[in-house]
Short mmCIF file of C-alpha atoms and ligand atoms in Angstrom, two decimals:
data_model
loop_
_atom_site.label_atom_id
_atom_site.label_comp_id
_atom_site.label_asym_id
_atom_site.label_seq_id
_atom_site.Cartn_x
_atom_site.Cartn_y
_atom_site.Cartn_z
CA UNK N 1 -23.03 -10.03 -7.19
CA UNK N 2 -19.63 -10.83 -8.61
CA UNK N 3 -16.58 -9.08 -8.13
CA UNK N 4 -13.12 -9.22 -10.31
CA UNK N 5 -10.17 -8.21 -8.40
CA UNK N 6 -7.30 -6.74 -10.17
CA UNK N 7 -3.58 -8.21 -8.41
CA UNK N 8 -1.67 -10.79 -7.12
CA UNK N 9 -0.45 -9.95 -3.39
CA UNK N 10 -1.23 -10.18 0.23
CA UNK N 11 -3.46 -7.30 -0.07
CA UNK N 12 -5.80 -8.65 -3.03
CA UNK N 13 -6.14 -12.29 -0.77
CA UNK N 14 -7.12 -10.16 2.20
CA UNK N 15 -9.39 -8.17 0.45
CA UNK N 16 -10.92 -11.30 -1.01
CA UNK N 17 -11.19 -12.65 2.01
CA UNK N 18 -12.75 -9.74 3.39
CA UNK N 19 -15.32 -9.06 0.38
CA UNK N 20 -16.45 -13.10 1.10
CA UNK N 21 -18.30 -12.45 4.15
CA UNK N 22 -20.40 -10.48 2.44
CA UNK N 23 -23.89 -12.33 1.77
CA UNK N 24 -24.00 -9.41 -1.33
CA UNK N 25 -21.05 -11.66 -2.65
CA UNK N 26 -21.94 -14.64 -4.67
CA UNK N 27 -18.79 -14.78 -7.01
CA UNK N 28 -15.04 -13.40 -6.76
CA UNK N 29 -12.57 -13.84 -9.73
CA UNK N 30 -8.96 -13.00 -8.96
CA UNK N 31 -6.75 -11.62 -11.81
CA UNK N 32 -4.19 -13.09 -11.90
CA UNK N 33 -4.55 -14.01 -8.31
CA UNK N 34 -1.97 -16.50 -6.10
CA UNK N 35 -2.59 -19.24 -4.49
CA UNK N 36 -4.47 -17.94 -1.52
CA UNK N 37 -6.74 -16.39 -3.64
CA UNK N 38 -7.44 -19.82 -5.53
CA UNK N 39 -9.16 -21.37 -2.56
CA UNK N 40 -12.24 -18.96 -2.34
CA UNK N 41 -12.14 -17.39 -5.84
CA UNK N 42 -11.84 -18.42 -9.42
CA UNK N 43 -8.00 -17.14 -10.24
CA UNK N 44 -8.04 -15.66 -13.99
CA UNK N 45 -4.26 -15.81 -15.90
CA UNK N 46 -4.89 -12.36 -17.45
CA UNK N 47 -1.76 -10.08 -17.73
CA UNK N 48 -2.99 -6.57 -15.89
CA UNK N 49 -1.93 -3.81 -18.31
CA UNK N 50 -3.79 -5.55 -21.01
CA UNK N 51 -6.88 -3.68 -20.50
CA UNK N 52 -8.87 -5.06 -23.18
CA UNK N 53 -8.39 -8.62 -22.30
CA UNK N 54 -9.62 -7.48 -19.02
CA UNK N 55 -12.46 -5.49 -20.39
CA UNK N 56 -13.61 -8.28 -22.31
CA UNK N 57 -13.41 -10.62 -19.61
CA UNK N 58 -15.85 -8.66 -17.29
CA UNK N 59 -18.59 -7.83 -20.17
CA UNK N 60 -18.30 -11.93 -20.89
CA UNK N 61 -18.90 -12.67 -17.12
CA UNK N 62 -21.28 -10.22 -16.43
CA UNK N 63 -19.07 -8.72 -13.69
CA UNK N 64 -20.48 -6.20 -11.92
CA UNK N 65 -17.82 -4.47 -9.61
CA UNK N 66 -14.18 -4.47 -10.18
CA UNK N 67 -11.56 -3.15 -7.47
CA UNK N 68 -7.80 -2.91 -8.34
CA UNK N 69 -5.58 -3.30 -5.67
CA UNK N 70 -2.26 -2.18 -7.32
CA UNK N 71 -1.10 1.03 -8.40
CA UNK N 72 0.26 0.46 -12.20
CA UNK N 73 -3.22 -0.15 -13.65
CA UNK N 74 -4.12 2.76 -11.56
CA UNK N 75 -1.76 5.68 -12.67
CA UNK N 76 -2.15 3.43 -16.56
CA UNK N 77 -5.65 4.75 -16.48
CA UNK N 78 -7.69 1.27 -15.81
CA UNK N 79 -10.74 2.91 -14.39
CA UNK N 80 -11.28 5.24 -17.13
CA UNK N 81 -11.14 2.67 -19.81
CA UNK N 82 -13.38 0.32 -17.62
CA UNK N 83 -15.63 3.15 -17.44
CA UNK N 84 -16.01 3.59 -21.16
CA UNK N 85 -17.48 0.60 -21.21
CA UNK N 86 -20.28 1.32 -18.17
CA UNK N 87 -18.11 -1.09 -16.47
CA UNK N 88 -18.49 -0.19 -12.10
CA UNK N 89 -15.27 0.06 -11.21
CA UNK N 90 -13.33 1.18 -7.09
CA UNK N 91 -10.46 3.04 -7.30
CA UNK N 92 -9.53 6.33 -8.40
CA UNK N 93 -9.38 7.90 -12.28
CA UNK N 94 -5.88 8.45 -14.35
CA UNK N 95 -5.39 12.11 -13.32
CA UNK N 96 -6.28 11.53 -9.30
CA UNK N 97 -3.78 8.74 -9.70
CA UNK N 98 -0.77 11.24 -10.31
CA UNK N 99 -0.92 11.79 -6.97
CA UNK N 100 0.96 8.64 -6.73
CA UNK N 101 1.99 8.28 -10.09
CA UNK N 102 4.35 12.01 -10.11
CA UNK N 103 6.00 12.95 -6.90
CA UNK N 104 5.80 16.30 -8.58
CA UNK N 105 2.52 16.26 -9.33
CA UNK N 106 1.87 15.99 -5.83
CA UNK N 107 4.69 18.04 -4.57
CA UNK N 108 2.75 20.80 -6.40
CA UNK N 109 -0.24 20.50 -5.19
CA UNK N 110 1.29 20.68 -1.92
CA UNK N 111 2.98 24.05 -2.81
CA UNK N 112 -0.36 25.79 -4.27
CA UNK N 113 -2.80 24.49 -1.12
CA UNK N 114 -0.19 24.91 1.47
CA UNK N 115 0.08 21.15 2.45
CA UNK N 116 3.13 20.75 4.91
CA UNK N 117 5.72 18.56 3.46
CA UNK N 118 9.60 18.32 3.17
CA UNK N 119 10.79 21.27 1.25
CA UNK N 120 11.74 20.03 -2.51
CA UNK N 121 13.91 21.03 -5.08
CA UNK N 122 12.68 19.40 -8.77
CA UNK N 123 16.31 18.87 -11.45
CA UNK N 124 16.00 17.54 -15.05
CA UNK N 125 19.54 17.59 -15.72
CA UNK N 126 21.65 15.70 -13.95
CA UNK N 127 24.61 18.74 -13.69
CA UNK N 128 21.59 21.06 -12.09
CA UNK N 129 21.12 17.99 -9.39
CA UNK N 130 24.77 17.66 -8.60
CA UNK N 131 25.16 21.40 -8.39
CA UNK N 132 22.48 21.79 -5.81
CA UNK N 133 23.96 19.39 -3.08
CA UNK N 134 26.60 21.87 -2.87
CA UNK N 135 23.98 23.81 -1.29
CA UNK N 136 22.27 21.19 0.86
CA UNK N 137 22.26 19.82 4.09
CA UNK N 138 22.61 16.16 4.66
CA UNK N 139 21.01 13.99 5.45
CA UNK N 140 18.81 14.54 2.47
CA UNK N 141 16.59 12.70 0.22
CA UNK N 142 16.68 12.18 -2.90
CA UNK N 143 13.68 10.56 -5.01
CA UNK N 144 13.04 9.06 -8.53
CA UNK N 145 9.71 10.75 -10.15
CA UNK N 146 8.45 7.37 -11.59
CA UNK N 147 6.61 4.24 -9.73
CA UNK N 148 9.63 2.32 -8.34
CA UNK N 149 7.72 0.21 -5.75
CA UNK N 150 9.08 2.12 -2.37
CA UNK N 151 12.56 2.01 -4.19
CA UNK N 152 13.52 4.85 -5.93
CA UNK N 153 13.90 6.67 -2.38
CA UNK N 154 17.41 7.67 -1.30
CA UNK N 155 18.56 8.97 2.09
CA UNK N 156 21.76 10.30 1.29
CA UNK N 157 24.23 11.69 4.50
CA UNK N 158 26.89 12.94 1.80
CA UNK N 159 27.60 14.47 -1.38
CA UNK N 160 29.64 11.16 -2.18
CA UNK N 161 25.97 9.34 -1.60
CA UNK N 162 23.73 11.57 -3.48
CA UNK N 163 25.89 12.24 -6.43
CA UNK N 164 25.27 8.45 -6.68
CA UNK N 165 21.92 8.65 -6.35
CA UNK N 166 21.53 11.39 -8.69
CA UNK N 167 23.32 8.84 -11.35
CA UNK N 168 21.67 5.78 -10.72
CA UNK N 169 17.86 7.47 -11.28
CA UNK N 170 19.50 9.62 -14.14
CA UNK N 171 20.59 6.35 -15.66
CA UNK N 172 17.42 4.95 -15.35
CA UNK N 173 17.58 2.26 -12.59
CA UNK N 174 13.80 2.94 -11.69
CA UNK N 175 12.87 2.82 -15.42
CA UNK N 176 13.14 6.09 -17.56
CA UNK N 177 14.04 9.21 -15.42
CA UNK N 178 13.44 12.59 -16.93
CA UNK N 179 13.08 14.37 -13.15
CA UNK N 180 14.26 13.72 -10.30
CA UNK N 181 13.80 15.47 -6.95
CA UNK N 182 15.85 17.12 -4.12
CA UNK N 183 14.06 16.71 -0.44
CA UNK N 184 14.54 18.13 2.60
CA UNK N 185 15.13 15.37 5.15
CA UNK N 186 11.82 14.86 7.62
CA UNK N 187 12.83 13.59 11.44
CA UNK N 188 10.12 11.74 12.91
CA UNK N 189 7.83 8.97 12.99
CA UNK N 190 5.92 7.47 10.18
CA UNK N 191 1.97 6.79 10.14
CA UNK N 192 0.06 5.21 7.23
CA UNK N 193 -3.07 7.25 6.86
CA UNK N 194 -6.11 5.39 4.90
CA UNK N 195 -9.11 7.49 3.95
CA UNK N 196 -11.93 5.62 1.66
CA UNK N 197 -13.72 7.95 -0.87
CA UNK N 198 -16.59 7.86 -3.31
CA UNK N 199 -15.90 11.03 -5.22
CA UNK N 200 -18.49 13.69 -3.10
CA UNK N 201 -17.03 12.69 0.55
CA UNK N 202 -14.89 10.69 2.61
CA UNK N 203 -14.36 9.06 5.47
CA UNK N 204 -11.74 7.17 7.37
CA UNK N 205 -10.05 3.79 6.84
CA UNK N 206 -8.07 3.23 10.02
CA UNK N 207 -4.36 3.86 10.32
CA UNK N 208 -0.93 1.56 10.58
CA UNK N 209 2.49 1.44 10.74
CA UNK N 210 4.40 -0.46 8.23
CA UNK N 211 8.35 -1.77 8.56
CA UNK N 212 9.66 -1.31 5.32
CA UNK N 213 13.28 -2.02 5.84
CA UNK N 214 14.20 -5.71 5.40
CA UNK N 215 16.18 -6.34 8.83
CA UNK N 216 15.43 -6.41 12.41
CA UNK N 217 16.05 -2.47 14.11
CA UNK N 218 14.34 -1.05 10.73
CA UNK N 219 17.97 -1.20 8.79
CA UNK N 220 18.93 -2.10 5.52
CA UNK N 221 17.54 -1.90 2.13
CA UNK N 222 13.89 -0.46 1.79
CA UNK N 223 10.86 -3.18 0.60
CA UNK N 224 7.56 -3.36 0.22
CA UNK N 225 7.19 -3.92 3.45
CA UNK N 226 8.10 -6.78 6.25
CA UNK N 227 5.28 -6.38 8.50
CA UNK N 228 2.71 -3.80 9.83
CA UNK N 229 0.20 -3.21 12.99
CA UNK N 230 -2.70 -1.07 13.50
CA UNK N 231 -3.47 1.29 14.69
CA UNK N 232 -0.62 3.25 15.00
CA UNK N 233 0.28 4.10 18.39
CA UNK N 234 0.60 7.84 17.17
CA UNK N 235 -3.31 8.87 16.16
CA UNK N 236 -5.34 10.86 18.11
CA UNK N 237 -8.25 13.21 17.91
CA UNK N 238 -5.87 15.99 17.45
CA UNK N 239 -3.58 14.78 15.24
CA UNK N 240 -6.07 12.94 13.45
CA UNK N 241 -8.36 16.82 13.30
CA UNK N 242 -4.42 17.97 11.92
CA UNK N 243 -4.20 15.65 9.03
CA UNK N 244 -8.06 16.13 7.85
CA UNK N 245 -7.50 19.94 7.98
CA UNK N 246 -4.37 20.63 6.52
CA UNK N 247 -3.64 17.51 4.08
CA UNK N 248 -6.42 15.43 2.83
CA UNK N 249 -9.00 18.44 2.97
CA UNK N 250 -6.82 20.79 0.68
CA UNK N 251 -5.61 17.46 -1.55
CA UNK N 252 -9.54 16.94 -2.33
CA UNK N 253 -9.91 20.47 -3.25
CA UNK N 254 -6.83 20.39 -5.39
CA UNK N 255 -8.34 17.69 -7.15
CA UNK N 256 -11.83 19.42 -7.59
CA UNK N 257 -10.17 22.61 -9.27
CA UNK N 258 -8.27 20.18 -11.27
CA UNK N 259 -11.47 19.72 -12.74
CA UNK N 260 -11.62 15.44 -11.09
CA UNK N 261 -12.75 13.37 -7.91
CA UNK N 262 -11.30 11.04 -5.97
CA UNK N 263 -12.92 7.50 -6.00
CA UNK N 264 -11.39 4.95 -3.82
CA UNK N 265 -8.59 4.34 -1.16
CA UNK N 266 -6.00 6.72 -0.46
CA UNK N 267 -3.23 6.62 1.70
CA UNK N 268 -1.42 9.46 3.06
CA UNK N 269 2.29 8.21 4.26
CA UNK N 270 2.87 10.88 6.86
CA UNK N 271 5.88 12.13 9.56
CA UNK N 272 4.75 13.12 12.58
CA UNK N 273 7.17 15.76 13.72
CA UNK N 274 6.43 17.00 17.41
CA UNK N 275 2.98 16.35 17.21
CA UNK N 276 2.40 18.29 13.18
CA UNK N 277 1.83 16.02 10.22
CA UNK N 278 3.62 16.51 6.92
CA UNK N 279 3.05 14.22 3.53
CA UNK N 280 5.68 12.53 2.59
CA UNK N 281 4.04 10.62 -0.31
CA UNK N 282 0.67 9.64 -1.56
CA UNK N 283 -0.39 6.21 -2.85
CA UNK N 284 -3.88 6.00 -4.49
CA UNK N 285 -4.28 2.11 -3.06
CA UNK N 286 -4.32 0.35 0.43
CA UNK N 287 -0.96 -0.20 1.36
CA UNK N 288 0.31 -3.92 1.45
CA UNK N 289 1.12 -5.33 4.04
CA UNK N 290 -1.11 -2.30 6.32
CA UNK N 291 -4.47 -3.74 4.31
CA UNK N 292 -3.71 -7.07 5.97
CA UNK N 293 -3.97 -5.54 8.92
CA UNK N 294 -6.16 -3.44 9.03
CA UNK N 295 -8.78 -5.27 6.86
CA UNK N 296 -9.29 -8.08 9.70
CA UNK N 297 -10.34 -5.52 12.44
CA UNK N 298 -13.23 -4.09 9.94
CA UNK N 299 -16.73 -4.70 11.66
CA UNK N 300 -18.66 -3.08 8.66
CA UNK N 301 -19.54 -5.42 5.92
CA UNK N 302 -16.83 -4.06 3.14
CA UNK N 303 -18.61 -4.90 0.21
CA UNK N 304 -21.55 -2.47 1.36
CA UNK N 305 -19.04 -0.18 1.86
CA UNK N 306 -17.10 -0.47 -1.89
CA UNK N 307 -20.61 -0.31 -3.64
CA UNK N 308 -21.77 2.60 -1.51
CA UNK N 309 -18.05 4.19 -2.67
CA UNK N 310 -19.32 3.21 -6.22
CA UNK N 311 -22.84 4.91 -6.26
CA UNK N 312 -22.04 8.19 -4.27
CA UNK N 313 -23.41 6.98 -1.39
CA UNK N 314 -20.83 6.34 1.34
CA UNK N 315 -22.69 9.01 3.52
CA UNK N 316 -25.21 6.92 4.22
CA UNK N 317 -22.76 3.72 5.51
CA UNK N 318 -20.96 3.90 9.19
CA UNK N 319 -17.40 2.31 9.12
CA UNK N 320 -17.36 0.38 12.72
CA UNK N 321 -14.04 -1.07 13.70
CA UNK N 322 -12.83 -3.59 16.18
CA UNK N 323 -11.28 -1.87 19.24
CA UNK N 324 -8.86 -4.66 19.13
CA UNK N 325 -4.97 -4.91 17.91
CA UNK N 326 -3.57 -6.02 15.11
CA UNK N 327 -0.22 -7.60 13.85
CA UNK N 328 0.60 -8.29 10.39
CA UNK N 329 4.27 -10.28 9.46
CA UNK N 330 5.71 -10.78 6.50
CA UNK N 331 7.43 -13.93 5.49
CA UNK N 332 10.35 -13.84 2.54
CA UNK N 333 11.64 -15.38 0.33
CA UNK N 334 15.83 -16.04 1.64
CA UNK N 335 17.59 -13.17 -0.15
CA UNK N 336 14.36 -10.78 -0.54
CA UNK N 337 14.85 -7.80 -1.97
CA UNK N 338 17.57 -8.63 -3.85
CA UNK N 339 17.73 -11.99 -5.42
CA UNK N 340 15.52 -15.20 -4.37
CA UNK N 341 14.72 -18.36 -5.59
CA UNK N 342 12.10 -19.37 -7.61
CA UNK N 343 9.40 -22.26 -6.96
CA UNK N 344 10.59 -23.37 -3.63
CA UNK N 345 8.02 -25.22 -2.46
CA UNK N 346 6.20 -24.47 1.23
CA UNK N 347 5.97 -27.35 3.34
CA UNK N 348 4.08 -27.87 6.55
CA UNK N 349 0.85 -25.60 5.63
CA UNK N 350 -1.39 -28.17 6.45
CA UNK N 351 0.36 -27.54 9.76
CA UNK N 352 -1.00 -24.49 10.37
CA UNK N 353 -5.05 -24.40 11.92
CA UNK N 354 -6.29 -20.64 12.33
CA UNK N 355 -8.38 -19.55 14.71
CA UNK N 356 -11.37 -16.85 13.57
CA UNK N 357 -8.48 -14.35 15.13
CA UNK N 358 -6.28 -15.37 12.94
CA UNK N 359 -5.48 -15.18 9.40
CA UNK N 360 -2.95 -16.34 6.72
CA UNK N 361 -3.30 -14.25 3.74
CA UNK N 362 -0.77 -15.19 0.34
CA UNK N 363 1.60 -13.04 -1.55
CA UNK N 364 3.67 -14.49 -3.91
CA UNK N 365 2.78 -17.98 -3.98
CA UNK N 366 1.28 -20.06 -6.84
CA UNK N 367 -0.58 -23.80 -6.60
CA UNK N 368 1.42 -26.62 -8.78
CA UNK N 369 -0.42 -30.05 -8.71
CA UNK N 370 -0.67 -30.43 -4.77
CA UNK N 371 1.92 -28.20 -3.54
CA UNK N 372 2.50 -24.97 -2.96
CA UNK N 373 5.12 -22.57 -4.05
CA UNK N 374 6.87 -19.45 -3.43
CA UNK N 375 7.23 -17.40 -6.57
CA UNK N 376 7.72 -13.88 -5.10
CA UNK N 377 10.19 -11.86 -2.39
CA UNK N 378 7.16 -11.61 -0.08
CA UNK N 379 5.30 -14.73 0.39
CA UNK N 380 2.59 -14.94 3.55
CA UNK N 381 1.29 -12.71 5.82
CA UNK N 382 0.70 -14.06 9.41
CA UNK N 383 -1.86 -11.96 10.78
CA UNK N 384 -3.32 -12.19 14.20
CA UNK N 385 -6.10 -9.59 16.04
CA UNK N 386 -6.02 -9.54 19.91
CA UNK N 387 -6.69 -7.37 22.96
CA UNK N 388 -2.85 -6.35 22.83
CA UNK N 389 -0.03 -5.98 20.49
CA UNK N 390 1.51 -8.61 22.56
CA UNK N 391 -0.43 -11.44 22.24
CA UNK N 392 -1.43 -10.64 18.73
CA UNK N 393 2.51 -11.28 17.89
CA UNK N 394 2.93 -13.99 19.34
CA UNK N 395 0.18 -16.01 17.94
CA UNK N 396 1.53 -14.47 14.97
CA UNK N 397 5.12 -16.03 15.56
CA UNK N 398 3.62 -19.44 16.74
CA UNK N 399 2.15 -19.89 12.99
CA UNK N 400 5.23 -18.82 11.37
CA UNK N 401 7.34 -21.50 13.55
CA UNK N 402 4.75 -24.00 12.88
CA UNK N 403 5.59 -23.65 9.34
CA UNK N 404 9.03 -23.54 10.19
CA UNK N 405 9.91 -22.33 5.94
CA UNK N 406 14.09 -23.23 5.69
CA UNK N 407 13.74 -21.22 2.55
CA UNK N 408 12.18 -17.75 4.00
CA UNK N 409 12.99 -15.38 6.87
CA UNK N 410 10.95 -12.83 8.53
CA UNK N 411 11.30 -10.02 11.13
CA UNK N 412 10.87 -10.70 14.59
CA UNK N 413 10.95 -7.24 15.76
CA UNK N 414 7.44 -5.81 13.94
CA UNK N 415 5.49 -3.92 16.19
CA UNK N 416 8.58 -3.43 18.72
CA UNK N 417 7.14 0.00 19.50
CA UNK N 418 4.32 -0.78 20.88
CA UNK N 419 5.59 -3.74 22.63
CA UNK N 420 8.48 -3.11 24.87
P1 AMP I 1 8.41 7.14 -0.30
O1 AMP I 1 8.54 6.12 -1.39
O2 AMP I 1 8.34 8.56 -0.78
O3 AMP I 1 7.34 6.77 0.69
O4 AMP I 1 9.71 6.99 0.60
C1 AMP I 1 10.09 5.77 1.14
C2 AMP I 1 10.57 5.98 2.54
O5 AMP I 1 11.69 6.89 2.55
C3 AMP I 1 9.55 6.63 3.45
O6 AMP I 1 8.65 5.72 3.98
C4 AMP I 1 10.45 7.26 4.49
O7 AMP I 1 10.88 6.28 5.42
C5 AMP I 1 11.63 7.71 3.71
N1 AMP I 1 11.48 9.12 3.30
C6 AMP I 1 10.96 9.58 2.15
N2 AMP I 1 10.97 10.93 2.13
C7 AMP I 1 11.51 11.34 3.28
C8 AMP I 1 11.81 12.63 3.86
N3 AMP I 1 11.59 13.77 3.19
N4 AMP I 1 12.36 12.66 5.08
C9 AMP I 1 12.64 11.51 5.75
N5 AMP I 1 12.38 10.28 5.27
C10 AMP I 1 11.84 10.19 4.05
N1 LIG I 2 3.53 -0.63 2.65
C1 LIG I 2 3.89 0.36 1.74
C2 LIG I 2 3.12 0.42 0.52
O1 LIG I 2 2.14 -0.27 0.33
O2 LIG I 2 3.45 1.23 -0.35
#
């Protein structure tokens, strides 16, 4: 069969890479694609919230599956206008997509099914917000309603801080701001949660732990993320009986008596606090960089798995995984997330000889003439799968010193947690 894939990152190259084992596969366009994706699929320079180009692209070919990796074209409504058109499409509909799409859309479903999460206050003026930190205590959070790419998220430990906050979102830093909310601050540990649907059940997609702040002892600025492993070192079958029960159970209900289904991946970003789970946020997509990790321990062939998702029929496919560890680290671009060059090239990949352990999965590169170059903040993924963290890291950071990249940096700490 052929498959499009809707993106451009680390996570659309792994799941390309993924999909290509499949003997089901014959064909794999990437839209737009990088340069990873370029060297086992047929990259297509189609702009992703033109959903007509896209539409008409996949009647021409005679595509029959399309999976979006990304949220925009999610929470834009992409699989209901690809449905229109009889069009098969993974990934979940316009409304189930609010769940990433509005913080308080999901902060209310919380409320009505009783799904433990940070208390919340929700302001529309920007007087109301200031007023209320009066009454708060700090640290506290304070969060942009829009998509802002794991940005609009401030941890504020004074009035002087979140009165700042409070302007920035009001002014529209994260795009246009009408809401804004007020969160109690969470103390714990974080767990990606991934759960893989097909609209009547569910079942689960592993678990990770991402590093999302850019330097070494998780400080500094928030990213997409600089590196993930899997599983988390915090899952169990208690915890994991916890988060079934009290957050994606009542979440799927929610959805039901909303009158929709959920179709797809979802990922629950959780706290663990003394053992209890509470949501912090929802995102209707595999996270990226945790879907490079996670991906490369799957045992189950995942395109059996997508169409299964596809036709209703996921109960009849078991999800095996790899007992084995894995590391995922992200190499930047030199001044990532705030300002970075443009079309550096990447030397020294030619350097670099996997092993079927190991895998080296593009972000934000793109292919000119012969050479490569780096286009976007994140730019590789070094992953590695071994008996232990350990050794999966530092195969990991023997490919990333092969390459030796003057112009990127990378973490050297991912993973510390389960390593010392
Ligand atoms: P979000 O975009 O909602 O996932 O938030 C980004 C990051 O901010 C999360 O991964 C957490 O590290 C942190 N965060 C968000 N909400 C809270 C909270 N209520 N308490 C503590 N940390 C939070
Ligand atoms: N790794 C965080 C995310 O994908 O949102």
């Amino acid at each position: 069969m052929k498959v499009a894939i809707i993106g451009s990152g680390g996570r659309e190259h792994a799941i390309s890479v993924i999909l290509k084992k499949s003997d089901k596969i014959d064909k794999i366009f990437c839209i737009p694609g990088n340069a990873g994706t370029s060297t086992i699929a047929e990259n297509i320079d189609l702009k992703i919230d033109n959903f007509e180009h896209i539409k008409n692209f996949v009647l021409d070919k005679k595509v029959d599956l399309v999976i979006i990796g990304p949220e925009k074209p999610l929470v834009d409504g992409l699989v209901d206008y690809l449905e229109k058109f009889q069009i098969k499409v993974f990934g979940p509909n316009k409304i189930a997509s609010q769940l990433e799409g509005s913080k308080i859309f999901t902060k209310k479903l919380c409320e009505k099914y009783k799904i433990p999460t940070a208390k919340f206050g929700i302001f529309y003026k920007k007087i109301d917000a200031i007023s209320f930190l009066e009454k708060v205590i700090f640290p506290t959070v304070i969060k942009a309603d829009n998509l802002a790419s794991g940005k609009g998220v401030y941890i504020c430990n004074d009035k002087k801080e979140g009165c700042l906050a409070i302007e920035e979102i009001f002014n529209g830093k994260f795009g246009k701001a009408e809401s804004l909310l007020i969160e109690e601050f969470l103390e714990g540990e974080e767990m990606s949660f991934f759960t893989i649907h097909d609209g009547k059940i569910y079942k689960n997609f592993d678990t990770a732990q991402d590093h999302k702040r850019v330097h070494e002892g998780d400080q500094g600025k928030n990213t997409g993320g600089m590196g993930a492993y899997s599983p988390s070192r915090l899952i169990n079958n208690k915890l994991e009986k916890k988060i079934l029960e009290k957050i994606i159970n009542p979440t799927i209900k929610g959805l039901l008596e909303l009158g929709t289904e959920y179709k797809g991946f979802l990922y629950a970003g959780l706290m663990i606090t003394k053992g209890e789970p509470y949501l912090i946020e929802y995102n209707v997509r595999m996270g990226d960089p945790e879907c490079q990790t996670i991906l490369p321990k799957l045992e189950t062939d995942l395109a059996e798995i997508i169409i299964a998702c596809c036709n209703k029929k996921l109960d009849k496919i078991e999800i095996k995984w790899s007992e084995k560890k894995s590391i995922c680290i992200v190499l930047c671009s030199n001044g990532y997330p705030d300002e970075f060059k443009k079309n550096v090239a990447i030397e020294n990949l030619d350097k670099i000889s996997l092993n079927k352990n190991e895998y080296l999965f593009h972000a934000g590169t793109i292919k000119k003439n012969d050479t490569i170059e780096a286009v976007g903040g994140r730019v590789l993924n070094f992953v590695s799968v071994s008996e232990d963290f350990k050794n999966a890291k530092q195969c990991v950071i023997n490919n990333l010193d092969k390459l030796n990249w003057k112009d990127g940096f990378y973490r050297r700490d991912i993973g510390y947690k389960v390593i010392n």
